[in-house]
mmCIF file of C-alpha atoms and ligand atoms in Angstrom:
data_model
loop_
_atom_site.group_PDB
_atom_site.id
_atom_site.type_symbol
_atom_site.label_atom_id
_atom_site.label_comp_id
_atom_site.label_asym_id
_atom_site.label_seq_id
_atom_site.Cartn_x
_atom_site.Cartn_y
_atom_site.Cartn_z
ATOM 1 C CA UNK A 1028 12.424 10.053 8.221
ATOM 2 C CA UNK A 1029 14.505 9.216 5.170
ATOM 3 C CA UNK A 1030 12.775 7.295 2.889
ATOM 4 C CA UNK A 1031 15.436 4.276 3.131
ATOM 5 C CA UNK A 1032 14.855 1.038 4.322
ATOM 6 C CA UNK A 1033 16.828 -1.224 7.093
ATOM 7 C CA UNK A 1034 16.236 -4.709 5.921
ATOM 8 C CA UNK A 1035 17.854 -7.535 7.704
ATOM 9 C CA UNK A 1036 19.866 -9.632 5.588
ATOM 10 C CA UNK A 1037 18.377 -13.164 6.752
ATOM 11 C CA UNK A 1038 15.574 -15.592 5.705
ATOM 12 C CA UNK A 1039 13.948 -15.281 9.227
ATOM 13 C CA UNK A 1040 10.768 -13.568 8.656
ATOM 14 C CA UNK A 1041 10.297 -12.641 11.914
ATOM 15 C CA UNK A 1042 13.029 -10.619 12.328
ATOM 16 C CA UNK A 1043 11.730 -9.129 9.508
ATOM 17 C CA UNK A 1044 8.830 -8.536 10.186
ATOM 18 C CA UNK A 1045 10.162 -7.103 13.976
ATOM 19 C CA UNK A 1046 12.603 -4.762 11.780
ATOM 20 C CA UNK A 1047 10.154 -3.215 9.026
ATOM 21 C CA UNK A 1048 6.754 -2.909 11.046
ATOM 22 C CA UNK A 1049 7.873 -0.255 13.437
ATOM 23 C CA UNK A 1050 9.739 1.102 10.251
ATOM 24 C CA UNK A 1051 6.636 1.744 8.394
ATOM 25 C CA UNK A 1052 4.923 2.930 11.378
ATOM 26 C CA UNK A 1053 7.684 5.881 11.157
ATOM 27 C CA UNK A 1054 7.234 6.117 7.749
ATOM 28 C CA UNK A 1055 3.355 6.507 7.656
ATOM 29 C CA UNK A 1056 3.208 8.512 10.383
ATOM 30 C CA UNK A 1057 4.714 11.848 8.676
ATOM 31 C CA UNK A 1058 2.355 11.218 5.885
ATOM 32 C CA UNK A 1059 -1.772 12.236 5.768
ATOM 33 C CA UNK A 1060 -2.577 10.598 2.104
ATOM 34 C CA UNK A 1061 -3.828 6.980 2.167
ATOM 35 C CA UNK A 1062 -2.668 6.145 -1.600
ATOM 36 C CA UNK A 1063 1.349 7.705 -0.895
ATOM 37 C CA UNK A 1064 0.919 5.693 2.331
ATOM 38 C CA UNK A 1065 -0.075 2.255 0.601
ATOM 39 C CA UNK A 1066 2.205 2.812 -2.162
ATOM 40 C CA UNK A 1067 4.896 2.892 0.347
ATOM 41 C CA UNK A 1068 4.140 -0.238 2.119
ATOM 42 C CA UNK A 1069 3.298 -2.401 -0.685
ATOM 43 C CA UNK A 1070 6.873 -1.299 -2.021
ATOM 44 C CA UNK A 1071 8.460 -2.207 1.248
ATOM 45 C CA UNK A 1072 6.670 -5.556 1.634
ATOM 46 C CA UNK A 1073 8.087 -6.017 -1.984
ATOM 47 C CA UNK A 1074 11.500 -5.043 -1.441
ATOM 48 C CA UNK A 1075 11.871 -6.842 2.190
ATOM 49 C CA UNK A 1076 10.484 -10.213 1.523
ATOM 50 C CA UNK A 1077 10.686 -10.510 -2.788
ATOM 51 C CA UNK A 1078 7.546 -11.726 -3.017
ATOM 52 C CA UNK A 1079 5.861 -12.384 -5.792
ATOM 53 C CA UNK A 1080 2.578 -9.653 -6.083
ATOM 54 C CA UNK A 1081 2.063 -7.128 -3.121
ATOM 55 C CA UNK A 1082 -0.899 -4.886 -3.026
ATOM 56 C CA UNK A 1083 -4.231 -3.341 -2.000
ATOM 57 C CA UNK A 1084 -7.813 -3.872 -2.729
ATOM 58 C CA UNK A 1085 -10.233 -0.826 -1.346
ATOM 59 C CA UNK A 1086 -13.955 -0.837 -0.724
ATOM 60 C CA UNK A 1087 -15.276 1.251 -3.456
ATOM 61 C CA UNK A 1088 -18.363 0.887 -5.247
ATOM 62 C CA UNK A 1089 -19.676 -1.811 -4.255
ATOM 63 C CA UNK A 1090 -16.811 -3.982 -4.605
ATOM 64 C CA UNK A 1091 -12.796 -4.506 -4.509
ATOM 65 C CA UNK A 1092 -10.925 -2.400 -6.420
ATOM 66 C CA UNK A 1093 -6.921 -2.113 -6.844
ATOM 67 C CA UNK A 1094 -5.242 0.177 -5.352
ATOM 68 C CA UNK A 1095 -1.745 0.904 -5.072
ATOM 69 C CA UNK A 1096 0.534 -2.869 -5.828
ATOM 70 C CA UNK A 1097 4.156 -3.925 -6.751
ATOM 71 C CA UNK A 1098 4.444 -6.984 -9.063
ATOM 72 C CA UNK A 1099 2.641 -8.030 -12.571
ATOM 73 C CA UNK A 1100 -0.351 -5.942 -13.539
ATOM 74 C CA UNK A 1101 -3.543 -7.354 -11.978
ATOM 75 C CA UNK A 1102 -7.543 -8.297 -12.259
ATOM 76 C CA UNK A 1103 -8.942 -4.602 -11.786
ATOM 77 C CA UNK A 1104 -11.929 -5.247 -9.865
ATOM 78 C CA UNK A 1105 -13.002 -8.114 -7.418
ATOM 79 C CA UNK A 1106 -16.666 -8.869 -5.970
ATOM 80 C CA UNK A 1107 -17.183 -9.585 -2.697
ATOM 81 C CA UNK A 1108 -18.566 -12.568 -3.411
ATOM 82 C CA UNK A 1109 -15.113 -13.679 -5.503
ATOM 83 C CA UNK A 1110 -11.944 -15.234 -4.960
ATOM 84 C CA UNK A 1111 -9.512 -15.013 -1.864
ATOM 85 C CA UNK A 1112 -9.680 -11.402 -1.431
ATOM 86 C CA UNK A 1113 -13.692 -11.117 -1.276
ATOM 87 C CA UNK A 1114 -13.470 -14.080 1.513
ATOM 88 C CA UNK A 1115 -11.197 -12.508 3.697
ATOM 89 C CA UNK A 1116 -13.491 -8.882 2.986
ATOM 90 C CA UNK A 1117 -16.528 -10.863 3.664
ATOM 91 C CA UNK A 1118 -15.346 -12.912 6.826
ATOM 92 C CA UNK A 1119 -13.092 -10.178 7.964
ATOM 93 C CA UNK A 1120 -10.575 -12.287 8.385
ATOM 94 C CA UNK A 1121 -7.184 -13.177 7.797
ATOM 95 C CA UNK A 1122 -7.265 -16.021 4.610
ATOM 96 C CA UNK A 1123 -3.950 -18.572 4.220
ATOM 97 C CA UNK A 1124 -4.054 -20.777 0.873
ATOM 98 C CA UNK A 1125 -0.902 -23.076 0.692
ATOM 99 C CA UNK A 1126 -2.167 -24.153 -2.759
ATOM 100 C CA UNK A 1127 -4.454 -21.770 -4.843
ATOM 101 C CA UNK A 1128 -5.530 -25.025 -7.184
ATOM 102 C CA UNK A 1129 -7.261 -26.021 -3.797
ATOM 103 C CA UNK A 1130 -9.646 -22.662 -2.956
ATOM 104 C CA UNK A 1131 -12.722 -22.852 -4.699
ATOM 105 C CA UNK A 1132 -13.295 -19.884 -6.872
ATOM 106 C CA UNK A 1133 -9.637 -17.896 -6.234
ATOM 107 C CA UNK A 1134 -9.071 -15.366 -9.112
ATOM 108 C CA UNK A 1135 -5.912 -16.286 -11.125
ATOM 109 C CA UNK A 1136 -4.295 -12.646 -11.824
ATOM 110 C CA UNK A 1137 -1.404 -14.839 -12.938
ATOM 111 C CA UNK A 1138 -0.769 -18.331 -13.242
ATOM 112 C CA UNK A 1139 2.736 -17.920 -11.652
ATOM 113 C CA UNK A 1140 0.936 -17.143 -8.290
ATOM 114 C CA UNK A 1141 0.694 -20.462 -5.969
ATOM 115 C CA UNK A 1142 0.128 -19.324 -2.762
ATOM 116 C CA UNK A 1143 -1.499 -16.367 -0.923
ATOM 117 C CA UNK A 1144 -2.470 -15.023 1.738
ATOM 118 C CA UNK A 1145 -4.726 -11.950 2.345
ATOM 119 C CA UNK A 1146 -5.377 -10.169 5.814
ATOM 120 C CA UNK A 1147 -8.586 -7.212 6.033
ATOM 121 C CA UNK A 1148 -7.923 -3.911 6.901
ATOM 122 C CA UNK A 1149 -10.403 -2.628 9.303
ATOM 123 C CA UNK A 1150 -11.438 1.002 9.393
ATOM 124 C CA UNK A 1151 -12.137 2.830 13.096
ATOM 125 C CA UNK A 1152 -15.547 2.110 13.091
ATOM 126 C CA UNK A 1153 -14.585 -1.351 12.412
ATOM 127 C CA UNK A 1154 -15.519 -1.946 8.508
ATOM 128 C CA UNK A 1155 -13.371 -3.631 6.336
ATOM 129 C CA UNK A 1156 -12.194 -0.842 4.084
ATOM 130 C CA UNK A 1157 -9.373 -3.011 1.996
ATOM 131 C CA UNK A 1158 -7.614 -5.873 1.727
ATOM 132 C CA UNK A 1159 -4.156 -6.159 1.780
ATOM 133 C CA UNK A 1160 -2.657 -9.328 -0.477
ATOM 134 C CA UNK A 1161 0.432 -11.108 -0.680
ATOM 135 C CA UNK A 1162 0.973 -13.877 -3.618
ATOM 136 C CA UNK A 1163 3.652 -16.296 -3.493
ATOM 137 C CA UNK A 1164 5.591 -18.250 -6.756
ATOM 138 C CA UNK A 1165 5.718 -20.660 -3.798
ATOM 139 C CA UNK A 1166 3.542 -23.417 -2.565
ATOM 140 C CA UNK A 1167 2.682 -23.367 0.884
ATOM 141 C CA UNK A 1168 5.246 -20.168 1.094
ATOM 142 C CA UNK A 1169 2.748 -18.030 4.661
ATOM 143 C CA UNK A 1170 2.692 -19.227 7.873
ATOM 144 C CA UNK A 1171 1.221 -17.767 10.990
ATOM 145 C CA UNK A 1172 4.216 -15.657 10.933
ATOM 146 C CA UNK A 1173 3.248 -13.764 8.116
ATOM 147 C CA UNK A 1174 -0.235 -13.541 9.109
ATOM 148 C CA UNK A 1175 0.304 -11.482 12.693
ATOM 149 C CA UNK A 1176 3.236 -9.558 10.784
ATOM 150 C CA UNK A 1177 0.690 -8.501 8.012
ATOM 151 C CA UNK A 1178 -1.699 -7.957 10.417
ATOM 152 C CA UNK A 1179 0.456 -5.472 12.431
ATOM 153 C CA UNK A 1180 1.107 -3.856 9.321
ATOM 154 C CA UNK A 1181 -2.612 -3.604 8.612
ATOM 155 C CA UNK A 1182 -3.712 -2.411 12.136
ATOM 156 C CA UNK A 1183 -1.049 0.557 11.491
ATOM 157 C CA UNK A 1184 -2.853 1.650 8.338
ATOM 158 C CA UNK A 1185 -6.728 1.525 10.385
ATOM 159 C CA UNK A 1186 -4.408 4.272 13.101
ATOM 160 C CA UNK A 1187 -4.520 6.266 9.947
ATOM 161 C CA UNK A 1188 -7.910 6.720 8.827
HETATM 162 N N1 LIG B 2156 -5.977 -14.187 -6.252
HETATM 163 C C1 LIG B 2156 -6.823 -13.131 -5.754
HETATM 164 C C2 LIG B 2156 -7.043 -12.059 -6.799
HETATM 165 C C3 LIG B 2156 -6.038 -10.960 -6.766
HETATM 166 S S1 LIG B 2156 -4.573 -11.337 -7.428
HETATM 167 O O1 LIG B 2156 -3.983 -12.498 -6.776
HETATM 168 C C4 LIG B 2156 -3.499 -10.055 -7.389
HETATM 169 C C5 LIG B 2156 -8.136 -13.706 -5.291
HETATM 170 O O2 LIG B 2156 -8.439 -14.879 -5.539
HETATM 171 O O3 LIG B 2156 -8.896 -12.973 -4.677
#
């Protein structure tokens, strides 16, 4: 496919979210290298919602490691034991924090960020193998909404590998 987006022009996230995921589906699909793949997504989360920091953390060594983002430069490497992103790799599940001041031990990559959410990115044999993460300027700025879009989003990546 062309490597243009459709974006709605509203503030209604669902029909966002019901416009890009079957986009990126199309997109992926033609498309064998994880890193072009999340590259591509991250930039389309970016460029269809504006938010604030979009971007990967990948199983690798032991621990979280960036992988392919959009937004300010970031902490490099995250335990599992650490922050919002090793929660939602250790629980393998999907984290919401209205307020980052309120979630013991979250990693401040910038102190612009005020809310976040991350979702885990299961591989076929059902191992977390990354963690996708979305950080707001907002308080309180993810809802359930965002949580089953971003989860489509990262059940289309676990098709791929
Ligand atoms: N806040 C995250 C760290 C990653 S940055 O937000 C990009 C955390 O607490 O895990």
């Amino acid at each position: 496919m062309a490597e243009t987006l459709f974006i709605p022009q509203t503030t209604d996230r669902q029909a966002i979210y019901d416009s890009l995921v079957p986009q990126l589906a199309a997109l992926v699909a033609g498309e064998t290298d994880m890193v072009a793949n999340l590259a591509n997504i991250a930039a389309a989360l970016k460029e269809a919602f504006g938010f604030f920091w979009v971007g990967f953390y990948l199983n690798k060594e032991n621990q979280l490691v960036l992988g392919p983002f959009q937004g300010p430069v970031a902490c490099t490497r995250i335990a599992f034991s650490k922050g919002v992103c090793g929660a939602a790799y250790t629980r393998g599940e999907t984290i919401v924090v209205p307020d980052v001041e309120e979630f013991p031990g979250h990693i401040a990559c910038s102190s612009a960020s005020k809310s976040e959410i991350v979702v885990p990115v299961f591989d076929q044999a059902g191992q977390v193998q990354m963690v996708l993460d979305v950080d707001s300027d907002q308080l309180n700025d993810f809802t359930e909404t965002d949580a089953s879009g971003l989860e489509q989003i990262a059940r289309l990546i676990t098709g791929l590998y």
